[in-house]
Short mmCIF file of C-alpha atoms in Angstrom, two decimals:
data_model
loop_
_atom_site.label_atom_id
_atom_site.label_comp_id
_atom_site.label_asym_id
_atom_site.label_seq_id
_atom_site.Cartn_x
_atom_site.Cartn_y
_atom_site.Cartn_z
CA UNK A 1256 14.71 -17.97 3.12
CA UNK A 1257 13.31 -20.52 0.89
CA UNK A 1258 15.47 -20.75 -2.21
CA UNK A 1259 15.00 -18.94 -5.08
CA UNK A 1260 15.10 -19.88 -8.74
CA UNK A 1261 18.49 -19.99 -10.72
CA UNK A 1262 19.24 -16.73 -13.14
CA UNK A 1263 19.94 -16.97 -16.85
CA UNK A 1264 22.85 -15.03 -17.51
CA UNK A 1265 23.37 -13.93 -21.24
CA UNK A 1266 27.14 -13.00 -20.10
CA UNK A 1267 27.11 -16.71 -18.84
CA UNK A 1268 25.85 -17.77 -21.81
CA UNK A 1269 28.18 -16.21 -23.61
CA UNK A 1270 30.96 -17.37 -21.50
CA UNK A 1271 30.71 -20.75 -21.76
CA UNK A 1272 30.20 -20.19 -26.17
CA UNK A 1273 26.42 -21.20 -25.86
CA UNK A 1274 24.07 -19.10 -28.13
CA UNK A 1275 21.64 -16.74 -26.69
CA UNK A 1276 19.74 -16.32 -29.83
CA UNK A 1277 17.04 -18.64 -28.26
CA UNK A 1278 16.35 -16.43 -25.53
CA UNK A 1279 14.09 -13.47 -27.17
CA UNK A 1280 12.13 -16.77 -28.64
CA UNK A 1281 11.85 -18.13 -25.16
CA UNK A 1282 10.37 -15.23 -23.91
CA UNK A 1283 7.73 -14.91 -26.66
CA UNK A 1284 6.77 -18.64 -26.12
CA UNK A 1285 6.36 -18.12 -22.66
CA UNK A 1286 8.78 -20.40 -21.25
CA UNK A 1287 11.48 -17.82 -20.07
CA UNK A 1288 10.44 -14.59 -18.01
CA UNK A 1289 13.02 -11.79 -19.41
CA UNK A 1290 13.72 -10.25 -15.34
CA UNK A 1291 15.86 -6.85 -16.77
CA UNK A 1292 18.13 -6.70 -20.01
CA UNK A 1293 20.79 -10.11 -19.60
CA UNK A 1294 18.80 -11.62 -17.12
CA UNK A 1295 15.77 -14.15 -17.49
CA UNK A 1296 14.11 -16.87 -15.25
CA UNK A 1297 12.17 -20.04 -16.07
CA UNK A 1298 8.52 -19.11 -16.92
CA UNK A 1299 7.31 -21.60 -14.27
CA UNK A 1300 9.74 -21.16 -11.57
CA UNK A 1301 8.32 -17.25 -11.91
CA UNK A 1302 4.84 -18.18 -11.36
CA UNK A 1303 4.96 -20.15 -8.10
CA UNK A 1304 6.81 -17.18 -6.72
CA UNK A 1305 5.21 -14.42 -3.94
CA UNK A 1306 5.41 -10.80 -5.04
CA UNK A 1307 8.35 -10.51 -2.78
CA UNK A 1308 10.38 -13.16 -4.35
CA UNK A 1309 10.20 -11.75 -7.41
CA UNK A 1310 11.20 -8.38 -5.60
CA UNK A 1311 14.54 -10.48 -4.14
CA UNK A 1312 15.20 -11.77 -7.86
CA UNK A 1313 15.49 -8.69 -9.43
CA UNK A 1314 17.32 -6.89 -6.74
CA UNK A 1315 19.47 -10.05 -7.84
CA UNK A 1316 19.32 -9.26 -11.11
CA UNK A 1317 20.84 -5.43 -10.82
CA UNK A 1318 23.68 -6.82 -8.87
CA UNK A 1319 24.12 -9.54 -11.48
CA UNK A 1320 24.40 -6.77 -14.31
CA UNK A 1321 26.38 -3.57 -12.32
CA UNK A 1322 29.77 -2.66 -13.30
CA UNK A 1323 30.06 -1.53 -9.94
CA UNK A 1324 28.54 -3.25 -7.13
CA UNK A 1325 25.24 -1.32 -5.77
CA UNK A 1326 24.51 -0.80 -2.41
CA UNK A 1327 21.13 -1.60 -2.06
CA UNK A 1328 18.81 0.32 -0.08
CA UNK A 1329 15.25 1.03 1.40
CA UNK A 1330 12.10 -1.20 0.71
CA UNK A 1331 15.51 -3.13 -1.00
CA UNK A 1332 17.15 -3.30 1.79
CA UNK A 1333 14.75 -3.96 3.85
CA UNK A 1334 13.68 -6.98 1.94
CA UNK A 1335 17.46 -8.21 1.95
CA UNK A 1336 17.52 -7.98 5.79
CA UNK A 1337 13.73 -9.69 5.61
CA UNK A 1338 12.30 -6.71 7.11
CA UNK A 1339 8.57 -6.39 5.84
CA UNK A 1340 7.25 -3.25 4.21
CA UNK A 1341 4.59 -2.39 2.67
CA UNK A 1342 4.95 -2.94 -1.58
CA UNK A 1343 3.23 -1.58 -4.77
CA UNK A 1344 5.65 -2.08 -7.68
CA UNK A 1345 8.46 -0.67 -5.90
CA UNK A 1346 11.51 -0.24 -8.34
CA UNK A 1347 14.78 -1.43 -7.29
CA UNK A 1348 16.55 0.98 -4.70
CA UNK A 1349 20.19 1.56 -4.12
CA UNK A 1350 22.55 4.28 -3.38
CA UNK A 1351 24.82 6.90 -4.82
CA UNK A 1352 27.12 9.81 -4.36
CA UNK A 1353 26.87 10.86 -7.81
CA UNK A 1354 25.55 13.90 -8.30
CA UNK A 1355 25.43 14.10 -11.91
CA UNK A 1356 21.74 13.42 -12.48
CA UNK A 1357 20.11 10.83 -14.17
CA UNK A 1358 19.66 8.35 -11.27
CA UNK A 1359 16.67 6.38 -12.13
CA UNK A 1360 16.77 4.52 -14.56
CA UNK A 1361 16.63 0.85 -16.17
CA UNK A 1362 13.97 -0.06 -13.16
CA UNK A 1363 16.31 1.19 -10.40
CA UNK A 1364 15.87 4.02 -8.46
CA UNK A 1365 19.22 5.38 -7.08
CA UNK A 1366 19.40 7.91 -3.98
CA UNK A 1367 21.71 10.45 -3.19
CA UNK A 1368 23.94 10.00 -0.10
CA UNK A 1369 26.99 11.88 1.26
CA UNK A 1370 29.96 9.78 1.14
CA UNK A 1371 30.31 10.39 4.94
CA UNK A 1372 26.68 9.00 5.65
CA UNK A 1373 27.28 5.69 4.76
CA UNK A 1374 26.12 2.78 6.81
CA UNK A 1375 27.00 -0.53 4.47
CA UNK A 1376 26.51 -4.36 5.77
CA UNK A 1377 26.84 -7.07 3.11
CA UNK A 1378 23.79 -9.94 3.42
CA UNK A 1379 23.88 -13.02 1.15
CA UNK A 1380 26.84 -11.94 -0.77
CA UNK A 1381 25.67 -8.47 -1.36
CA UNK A 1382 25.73 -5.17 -0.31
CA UNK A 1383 23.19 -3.20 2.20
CA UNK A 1384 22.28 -0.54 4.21
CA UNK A 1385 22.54 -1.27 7.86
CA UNK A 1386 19.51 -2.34 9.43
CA UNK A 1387 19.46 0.77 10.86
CA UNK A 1388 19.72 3.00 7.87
CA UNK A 1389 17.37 1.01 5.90
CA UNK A 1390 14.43 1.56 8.23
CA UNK A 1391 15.23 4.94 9.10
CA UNK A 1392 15.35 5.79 4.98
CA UNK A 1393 11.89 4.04 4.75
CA UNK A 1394 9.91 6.24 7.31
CA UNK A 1395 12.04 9.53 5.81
CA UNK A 1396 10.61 8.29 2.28
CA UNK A 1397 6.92 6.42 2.90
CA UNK A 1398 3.70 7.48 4.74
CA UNK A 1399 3.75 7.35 8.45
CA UNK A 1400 1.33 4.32 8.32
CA UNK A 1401 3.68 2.26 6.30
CA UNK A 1402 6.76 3.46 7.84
CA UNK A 1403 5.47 1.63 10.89
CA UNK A 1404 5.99 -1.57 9.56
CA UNK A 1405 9.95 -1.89 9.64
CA UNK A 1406 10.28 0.01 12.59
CA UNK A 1407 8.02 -2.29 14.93
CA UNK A 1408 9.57 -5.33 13.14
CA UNK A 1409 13.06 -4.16 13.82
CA UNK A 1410 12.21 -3.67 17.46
CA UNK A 1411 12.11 -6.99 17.81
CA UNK A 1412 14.68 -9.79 17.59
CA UNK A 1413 14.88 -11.21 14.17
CA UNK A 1414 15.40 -15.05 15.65
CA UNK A 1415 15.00 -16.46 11.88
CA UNK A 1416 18.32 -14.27 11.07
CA UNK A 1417 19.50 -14.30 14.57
CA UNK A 1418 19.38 -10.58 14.61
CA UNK A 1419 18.71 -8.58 17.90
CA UNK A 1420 16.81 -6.35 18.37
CA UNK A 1421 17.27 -2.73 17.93
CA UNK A 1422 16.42 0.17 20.21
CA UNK A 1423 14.14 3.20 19.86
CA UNK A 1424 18.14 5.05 21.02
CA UNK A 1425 19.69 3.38 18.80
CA UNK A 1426 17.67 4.46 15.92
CA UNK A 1427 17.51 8.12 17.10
CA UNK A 1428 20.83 8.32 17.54
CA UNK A 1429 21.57 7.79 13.73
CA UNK A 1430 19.00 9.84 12.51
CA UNK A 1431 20.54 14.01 13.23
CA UNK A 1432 22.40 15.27 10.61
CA UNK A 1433 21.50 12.13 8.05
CA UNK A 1434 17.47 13.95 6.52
CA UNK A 1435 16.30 17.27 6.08
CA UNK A 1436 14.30 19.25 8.91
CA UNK A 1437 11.12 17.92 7.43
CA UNK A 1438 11.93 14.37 7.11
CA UNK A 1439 14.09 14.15 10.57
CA UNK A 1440 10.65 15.24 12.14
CA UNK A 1441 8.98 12.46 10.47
CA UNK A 1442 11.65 9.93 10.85
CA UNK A 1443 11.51 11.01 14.94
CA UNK A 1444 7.85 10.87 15.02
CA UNK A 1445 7.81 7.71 13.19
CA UNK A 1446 10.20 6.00 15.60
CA UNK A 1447 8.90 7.34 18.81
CA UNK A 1448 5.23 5.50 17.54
CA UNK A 1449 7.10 2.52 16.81
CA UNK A 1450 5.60 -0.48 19.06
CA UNK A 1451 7.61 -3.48 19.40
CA UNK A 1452 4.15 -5.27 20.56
CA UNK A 1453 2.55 -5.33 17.16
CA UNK A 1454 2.66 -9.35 16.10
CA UNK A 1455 2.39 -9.20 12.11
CA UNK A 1456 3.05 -6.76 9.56
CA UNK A 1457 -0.76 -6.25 9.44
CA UNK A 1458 -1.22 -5.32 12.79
CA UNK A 1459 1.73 -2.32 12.61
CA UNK A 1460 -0.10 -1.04 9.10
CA UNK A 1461 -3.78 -1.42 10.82
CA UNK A 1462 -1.91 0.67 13.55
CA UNK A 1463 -0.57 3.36 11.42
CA UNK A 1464 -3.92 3.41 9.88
CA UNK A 1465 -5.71 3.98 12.70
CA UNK A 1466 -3.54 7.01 13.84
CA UNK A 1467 -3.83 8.67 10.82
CA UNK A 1468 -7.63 8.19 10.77
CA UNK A 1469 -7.71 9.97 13.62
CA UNK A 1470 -8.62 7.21 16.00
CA UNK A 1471 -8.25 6.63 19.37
CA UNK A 1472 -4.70 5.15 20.44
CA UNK A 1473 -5.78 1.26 20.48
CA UNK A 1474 -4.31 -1.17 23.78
CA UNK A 1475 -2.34 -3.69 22.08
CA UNK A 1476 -2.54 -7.26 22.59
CA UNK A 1477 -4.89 -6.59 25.18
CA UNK A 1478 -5.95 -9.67 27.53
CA UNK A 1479 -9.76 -10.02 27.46
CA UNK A 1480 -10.93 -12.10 30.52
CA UNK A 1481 -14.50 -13.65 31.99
CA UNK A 1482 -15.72 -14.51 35.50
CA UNK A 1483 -13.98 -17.56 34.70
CA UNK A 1484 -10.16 -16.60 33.70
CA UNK A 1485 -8.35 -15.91 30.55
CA UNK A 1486 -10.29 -15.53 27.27
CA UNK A 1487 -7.80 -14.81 24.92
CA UNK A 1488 -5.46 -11.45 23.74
CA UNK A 1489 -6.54 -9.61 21.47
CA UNK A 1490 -4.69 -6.86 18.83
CA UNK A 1491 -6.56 -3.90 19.76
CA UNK A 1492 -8.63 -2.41 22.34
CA UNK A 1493 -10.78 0.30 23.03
CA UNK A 1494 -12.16 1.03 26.24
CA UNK A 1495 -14.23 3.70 25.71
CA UNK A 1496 -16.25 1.94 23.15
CA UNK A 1497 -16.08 -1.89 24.98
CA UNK A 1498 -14.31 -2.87 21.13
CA UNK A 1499 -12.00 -5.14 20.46
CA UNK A 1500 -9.65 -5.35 16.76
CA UNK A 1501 -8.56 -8.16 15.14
CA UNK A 1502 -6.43 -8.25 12.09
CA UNK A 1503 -6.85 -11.79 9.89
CA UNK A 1504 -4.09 -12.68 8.42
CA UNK A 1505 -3.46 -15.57 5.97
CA UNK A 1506 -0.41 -16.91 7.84
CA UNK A 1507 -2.71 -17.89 11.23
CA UNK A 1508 -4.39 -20.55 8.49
CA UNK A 1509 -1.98 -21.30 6.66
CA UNK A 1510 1.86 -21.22 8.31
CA UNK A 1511 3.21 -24.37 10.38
CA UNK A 1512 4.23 -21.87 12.84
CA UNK A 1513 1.05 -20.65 13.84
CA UNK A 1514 -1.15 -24.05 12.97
CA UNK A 1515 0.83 -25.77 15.49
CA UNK A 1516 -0.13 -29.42 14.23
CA UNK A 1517 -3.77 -28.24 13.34
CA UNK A 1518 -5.66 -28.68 9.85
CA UNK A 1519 -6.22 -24.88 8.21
CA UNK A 1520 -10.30 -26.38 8.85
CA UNK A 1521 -9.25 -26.69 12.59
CA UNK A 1522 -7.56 -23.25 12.91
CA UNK A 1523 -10.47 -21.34 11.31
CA UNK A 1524 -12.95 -23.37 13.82
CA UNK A 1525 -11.19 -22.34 16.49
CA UNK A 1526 -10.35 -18.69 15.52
CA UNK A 1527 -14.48 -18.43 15.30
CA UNK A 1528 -14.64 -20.40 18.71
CA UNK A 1529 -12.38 -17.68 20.22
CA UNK A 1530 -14.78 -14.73 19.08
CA UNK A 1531 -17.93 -16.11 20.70
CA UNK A 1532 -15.86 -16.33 23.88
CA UNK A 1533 -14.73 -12.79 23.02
CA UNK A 1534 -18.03 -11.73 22.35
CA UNK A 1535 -19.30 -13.63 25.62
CA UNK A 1536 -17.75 -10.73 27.71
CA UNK A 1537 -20.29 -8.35 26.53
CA UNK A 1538 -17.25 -6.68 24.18
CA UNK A 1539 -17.80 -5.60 19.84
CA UNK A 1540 -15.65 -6.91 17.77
CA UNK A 1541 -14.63 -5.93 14.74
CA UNK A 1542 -12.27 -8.11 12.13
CA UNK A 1543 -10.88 -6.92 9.30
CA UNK A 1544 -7.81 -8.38 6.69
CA UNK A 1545 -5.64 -7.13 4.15
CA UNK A 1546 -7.81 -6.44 1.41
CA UNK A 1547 -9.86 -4.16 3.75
CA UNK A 1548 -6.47 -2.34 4.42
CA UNK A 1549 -6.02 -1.79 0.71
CA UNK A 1550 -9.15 0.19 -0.43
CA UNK A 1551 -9.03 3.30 1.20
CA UNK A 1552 -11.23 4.25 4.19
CA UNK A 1553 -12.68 0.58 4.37
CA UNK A 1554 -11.35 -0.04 8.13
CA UNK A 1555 -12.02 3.29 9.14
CA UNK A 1556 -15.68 3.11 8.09
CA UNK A 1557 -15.53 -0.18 10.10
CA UNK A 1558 -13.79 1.18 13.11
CA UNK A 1559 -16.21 4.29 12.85
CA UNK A 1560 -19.17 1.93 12.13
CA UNK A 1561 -17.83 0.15 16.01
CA UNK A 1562 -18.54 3.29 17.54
CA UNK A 1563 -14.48 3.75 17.94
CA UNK A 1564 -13.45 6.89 19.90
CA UNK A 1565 -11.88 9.95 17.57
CA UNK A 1566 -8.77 11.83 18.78
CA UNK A 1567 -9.46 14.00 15.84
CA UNK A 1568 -11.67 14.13 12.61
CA UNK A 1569 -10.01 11.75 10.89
CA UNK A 1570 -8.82 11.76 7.03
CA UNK A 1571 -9.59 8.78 4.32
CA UNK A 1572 -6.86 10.26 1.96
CA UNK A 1573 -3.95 8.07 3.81
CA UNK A 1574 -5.94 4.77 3.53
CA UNK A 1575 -3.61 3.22 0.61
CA UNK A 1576 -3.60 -0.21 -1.12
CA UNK A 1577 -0.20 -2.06 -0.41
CA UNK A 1578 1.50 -5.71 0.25
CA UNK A 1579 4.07 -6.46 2.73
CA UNK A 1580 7.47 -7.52 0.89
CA UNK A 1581 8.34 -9.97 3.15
#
């Protein structure tokens, strides 16, 4: 994880006999970002950071300022672990076996556990929900096509973290006795379309999309080949309609990992390269990126538009804006 700007502690402040009377003036001048009450950040250390970032800080920021220490949970947890999900102002999450009300508050949304249902790993110092737990809470708490995020991820080794990866058992194992009726079935029917094929965050949210249009199930990272050989693979496939899916996201232009040496120029020439030889085979295809998966029915009108096969009638209604928090 790249590192992450240094909190201002008023109690450290305080500490050490400096004055914190500065602060409030700070933050009116626009030099100090005030994070949650005691805590602040540069102004410009706050600006160069991704949405998730300043997700990780203020998760930081409630353990900084806790009596007791929370145990973090959810899209929380999940960003702890680095286990993408799917973001829109998400409060801090954590966990509780109080059940005296009151317990959201202050930016922190605290869930209800039985003592006996705990599952706690500590990452970076801090406490967590077991990878496990944390996606299984997810798909019992978030729409099926965000749900699939974590889960496909988590199916997967983690070789950044050096995590393995987990197993469709494992995760059904943990889930009787831990949701109620209603959200078991969706946690099981969330798991059991989990795909550990899906190669970005995008592609498992395009894929939940997709199924909850009503959509034909797609052939992942199908291999599209000429006369001549192998053409490329591509993220989804349907055979009925001769169509191939591709998701575009920013990292193929943009992250070392993917540019492999090349210039973002050269990697956008040669993702356009790839599509005539797609499109060479006498197959459609149809692109789409993340803003088309944030206004609602926007891919399915282009899937639809592909002459895509229908399992169903499909439903625009689930077709929500969201970022990944990874």
């Amino acid at each position: 994880m790249s590192k992450l700007p240094r909190l201002i502690l008023t109690r450290h402040l305080a500490e050490t006999g400096a004055s914190t009377r500065p602060l409030p003036a700070a933050v009116k001048s626009g030099s100090l970002v005030r994070i949650r009450q005691g805590v602040y950040v540069e102004a410009s250390a706050w600006e160069g950071l991704a949405a998730w970032q300043r997700y990780r800080l203020k998760i930081e920021a409630v353990a900084e300022t806790s009596i007791v220490p929370p145990i973090f949970s959810h899209h929380s947890g999940a960003v702890l672990w680095g286990i993408p999900t799917i973001q829109r102002g998400q409060p801090v999450h954590a966990l509780t076996t109080f059940r005296g009300g009151g317990r959201s508050r202050g930016g922190v949304r605290r869930h209800l556990v039985e003592p006996g249902m705990l599952d706690v790993d500590t990452v970076d110092g801090l406490l967590v929900t077991s990878r496990v737990v944390t996606v299984l809470d997810l798909a019992a708490a978030v729409p099926l096509a965000e749900a699939i995020v974590p889960l496909d991820h988590v199916l997967k080794p983690d070789n950044a973290r050096s995590l393995p990866a987990l197993t469709r058992t494992e995760l059904l194992a943990a889930v009787a006795g831990r949701y109620s009726a209603a959200a078991e079935r969706r946690v099981r029917a969330a798991v059991e379309f989990a795909d550990a094929r899906s190669g970005s965050p995008g592609e498992s949210y395009s894929r939940g999309l997709i199924h909850t249009a009503g959509f034909a199930a797609p052939t992942l990272q199908h291999e599209v080949r000429s006369s001549t050989g192998f053409v490329a693979f591509a993220d989804f496939y349907w055979r009925g309609s001769r169509t191939v899916g591709e998701f575009d996201g920013v990292a193929k232009y943009l992250s070392p990992e993917y540019l492999n040496g090349r210039t973002s120029g050269q990697a956008v020439v040669d993702e356009k390269l790839r599509e005539y030889r797609i499109r060479a085979t006498g197959l459609n295809v149809v692109r789409w990126v993340w803003s088309d998966l944030r206004k609602p029915g926007e891919l399915e009108g282009k899937l639809a538009g592909a002459g895509v096969p229908r399992r169903r009638r499909g439903s625009r209604t689930q077709n929500r804006s969201g970022d990944t928090g990874i």
